[in-house]
Amino acid sequence: MKKIWKRLLVLCGIFILAASAFALYIHFSAGEPEEELEYEVWGSATLPIVASEVGDQRVNLLHGYTMEVDDTVMEETVMPVDEEGLLPLTVICYDCKVAAVR
């Protein structure tokens, strides 16, 4: 029994030493950043978002693109249909007008 307690005490000591060394390393190596970071605030969205509806929730937000999109992006999207087999969609516009949905 003494052997187990001795081994447990040694392992706890090693853990405390390792944790202390790691904390000191993190504390002293995380100095000031070399250069000042700049942030830019983006404007509001301009392209519409299409979302399918499940109950009162909007799911599968599909963001608008200004260029051709690879079809494999849409292959992984699961679109739920209601009991009648219809696909309820919502188009969310941000200061835009939707001319048509194809």
PDB file of C-alpha atoms in Angstrom, residues 11-97:
ATOM      1  CA  LEU A  11       3.072  11.371 -10.214  1.00  0.00           C
ATOM      2  CA  CYS A  12       1.266  14.319  -8.581  1.00  0.00           C
ATOM      3  CA  GLY A  13       4.624  16.067  -8.112  1.00  0.00           C
ATOM      4  CA  ILE A  14       5.537  15.523 -11.768  1.00  0.00           C
ATOM      5  CA  PHE A  15       2.124  16.852 -12.836  1.00  0.00           C
ATOM      6  CA  ILE A  16       2.491  19.994 -10.695  1.00  0.00           C
ATOM      7  CA  LEU A  17       5.999  20.635 -12.057  1.00  0.00           C
ATOM      8  CA  ALA A  18       4.862  20.151 -15.653  1.00  0.00           C
ATOM      9  CA  ALA A  19       1.812  22.405 -15.186  1.00  0.00           C
ATOM     10  CA  SER A  20       3.961  25.100 -13.574  1.00  0.00           C
ATOM     11  CA  ALA A  21       6.544  24.933 -16.357  1.00  0.00           C
ATOM     12  CA  PHE A  22       3.811  25.188 -18.988  1.00  0.00           C
ATOM     13  CA  ALA A  23       2.187  28.174 -17.219  1.00  0.00           C
ATOM     14  CA  LEU A  24       5.543  29.974 -17.011  1.00  0.00           C
ATOM     15  CA  TYR A  25       6.267  29.255 -20.668  1.00  0.00           C
ATOM     16  CA  ILE A  26       2.891  30.636 -21.753  1.00  0.00           C
ATOM     17  CA  HIS A  27       3.230  33.673 -19.482  1.00  0.00           C
ATOM     18  CA  PHE A  28       6.657  34.715 -20.748  1.00  0.00           C
ATOM     19  CA  SER A  29       6.274  33.738 -24.405  1.00  0.00           C
ATOM     20  CA  ALA A  30       3.020  35.650 -24.959  1.00  0.00           C
ATOM     21  CA  GLY A  31       4.582  39.093 -25.272  1.00  0.00           C
ATOM     22  CA  GLU A  32       3.241  42.107 -27.094  1.00  0.00           C
ATOM     23  CA  PRO A  33       2.218  41.589 -30.728  1.00  0.00           C
ATOM     24  CA  GLU A  34       4.893  42.699 -33.172  1.00  0.00           C
ATOM     25  CA  GLU A  35       2.557  44.929 -35.142  1.00  0.00           C
ATOM     26  CA  GLU A  36      -0.740  46.613 -34.435  1.00  0.00           C
ATOM     27  CA  LEU A  37      -3.766  44.749 -35.781  1.00  0.00           C
ATOM     28  CA  GLU A  38      -6.270  46.718 -37.830  1.00  0.00           C
ATOM     29  CA  TYR A  39      -9.939  45.873 -38.073  1.00  0.00           C
ATOM     30  CA  GLU A  40     -12.407  46.916 -40.722  1.00  0.00           C
ATOM     31  CA  VAL A  41     -16.137  47.136 -40.175  1.00  0.00           C
ATOM     32  CA  TRP A  42     -18.031  45.718 -43.123  1.00  0.00           C
ATOM     33  CA  GLY A  43     -21.187  47.255 -44.416  1.00  0.00           C
ATOM     34  CA  SER A  44     -24.522  45.503 -44.313  1.00  0.00           C
ATOM     35  CA  ALA A  45     -25.228  42.574 -46.611  1.00  0.00           C
ATOM     36  CA  THR A  46     -26.351  43.390 -50.146  1.00  0.00           C
ATOM     37  CA  LEU A  47     -27.072  39.976 -51.663  1.00  0.00           C
ATOM     38  CA  PRO A  48     -30.230  38.072 -50.724  1.00  0.00           C
ATOM     39  CA  ILE A  49     -30.310  34.926 -48.602  1.00  0.00           C
ATOM     40  CA  VAL A  50     -32.650  32.025 -49.340  1.00  0.00           C
ATOM     41  CA  ALA A  51     -33.725  29.897 -46.389  1.00  0.00           C
ATOM     42  CA  SER A  52     -36.051  26.933 -46.108  1.00  0.00           C
ATOM     43  CA  GLU A  53     -38.519  26.897 -43.234  1.00  0.00           C
ATOM     44  CA  VAL A  54     -39.210  24.134 -40.735  1.00  0.00           C
ATOM     45  CA  GLY A  55     -42.018  25.232 -38.463  1.00  0.00           C
ATOM     46  CA  ASP A  56     -41.075  28.706 -37.274  1.00  0.00           C
ATOM     47  CA  GLN A  57     -37.340  28.248 -37.864  1.00  0.00           C
ATOM     48  CA  ARG A  58     -35.281  29.188 -40.883  1.00  0.00           C
ATOM     49  CA  VAL A  59     -32.744  26.514 -41.796  1.00  0.00           C
ATOM     50  CA  ASN A  60     -30.207  25.945 -44.586  1.00  0.00           C
ATOM     51  CA  LEU A  61     -29.300  29.556 -45.219  1.00  0.00           C
ATOM     52  CA  LEU A  62     -28.107  29.829 -48.824  1.00  0.00           C
ATOM     53  CA  HIS A  63     -26.133  33.022 -49.328  1.00  0.00           C
ATOM     54  CA  GLY A  64     -26.087  34.842 -52.651  1.00  0.00           C
ATOM     55  CA  TYR A  65     -23.017  34.745 -54.892  1.00  0.00           C
ATOM     56  CA  THR A  66     -21.874  37.060 -57.659  1.00  0.00           C
ATOM     57  CA  MET A  67     -20.084  34.307 -59.578  1.00  0.00           C
ATOM     58  CA  GLU A  68     -20.714  30.735 -60.677  1.00  0.00           C
ATOM     59  CA  VAL A  69     -20.878  28.281 -57.741  1.00  0.00           C
ATOM     60  CA  ASP A  70     -19.753  24.652 -57.845  1.00  0.00           C
ATOM     61  CA  ASP A  71     -22.695  22.226 -57.785  1.00  0.00           C
ATOM     62  CA  THR A  72     -21.098  20.087 -55.077  1.00  0.00           C
ATOM     63  CA  VAL A  73     -21.895  22.822 -52.552  1.00  0.00           C
ATOM     64  CA  MET A  74     -25.613  22.240 -53.090  1.00  0.00           C
ATOM     65  CA  GLU A  75     -25.331  18.438 -53.135  1.00  0.00           C
ATOM     66  CA  GLU A  76     -24.620  18.367 -49.398  1.00  0.00           C
ATOM     67  CA  THR A  77     -27.623  20.536 -48.466  1.00  0.00           C
ATOM     68  CA  VAL A  78     -30.686  18.713 -47.141  1.00  0.00           C
ATOM     69  CA  MET A  79     -33.909  20.595 -47.872  1.00  0.00           C
ATOM     70  CA  PRO A  80     -36.946  19.575 -45.796  1.00  0.00           C
ATOM     71  CA  VAL A  81     -40.358  19.377 -47.457  1.00  0.00           C
ATOM     72  CA  ASP A  82     -43.670  19.723 -45.647  1.00  0.00           C
ATOM     73  CA  GLU A  83     -46.481  17.146 -45.431  1.00  0.00           C
ATOM     74  CA  GLU A  84     -47.863  18.206 -48.829  1.00  0.00           C
ATOM     75  CA  GLY A  85     -44.509  17.769 -50.554  1.00  0.00           C
ATOM     76  CA  LEU A  86     -43.940  21.520 -50.913  1.00  0.00           C
ATOM     77  CA  LEU A  87     -40.659  23.281 -50.237  1.00  0.00           C
ATOM     78  CA  PRO A  88     -41.349  26.447 -48.255  1.00  0.00           C
ATOM     79  CA  LEU A  89     -38.652  29.053 -48.958  1.00  0.00           C
ATOM     80  CA  THR A  90     -38.032  32.536 -47.639  1.00  0.00           C
ATOM     81  CA  VAL A  91     -35.992  35.137 -49.494  1.00  0.00           C
ATOM     82  CA  ILE A  92     -34.300  37.582 -47.118  1.00  0.00           C
ATOM     83  CA  CYS A  93     -33.386  40.817 -48.894  1.00  0.00           C
ATOM     84  CA  TYR A  94     -31.035  43.509 -47.678  1.00  0.00           C
ATOM     85  CA  ASP A  95     -31.731  46.706 -49.620  1.00  0.00           C
ATOM     86  CA  CYS A  96     -32.173  44.686 -52.817  1.00  0.00           C
ATOM     87  CA  LYS A  97     -34.978  43.753 -55.146  1.00  0.00           C
TER      88      LYS A  97
END
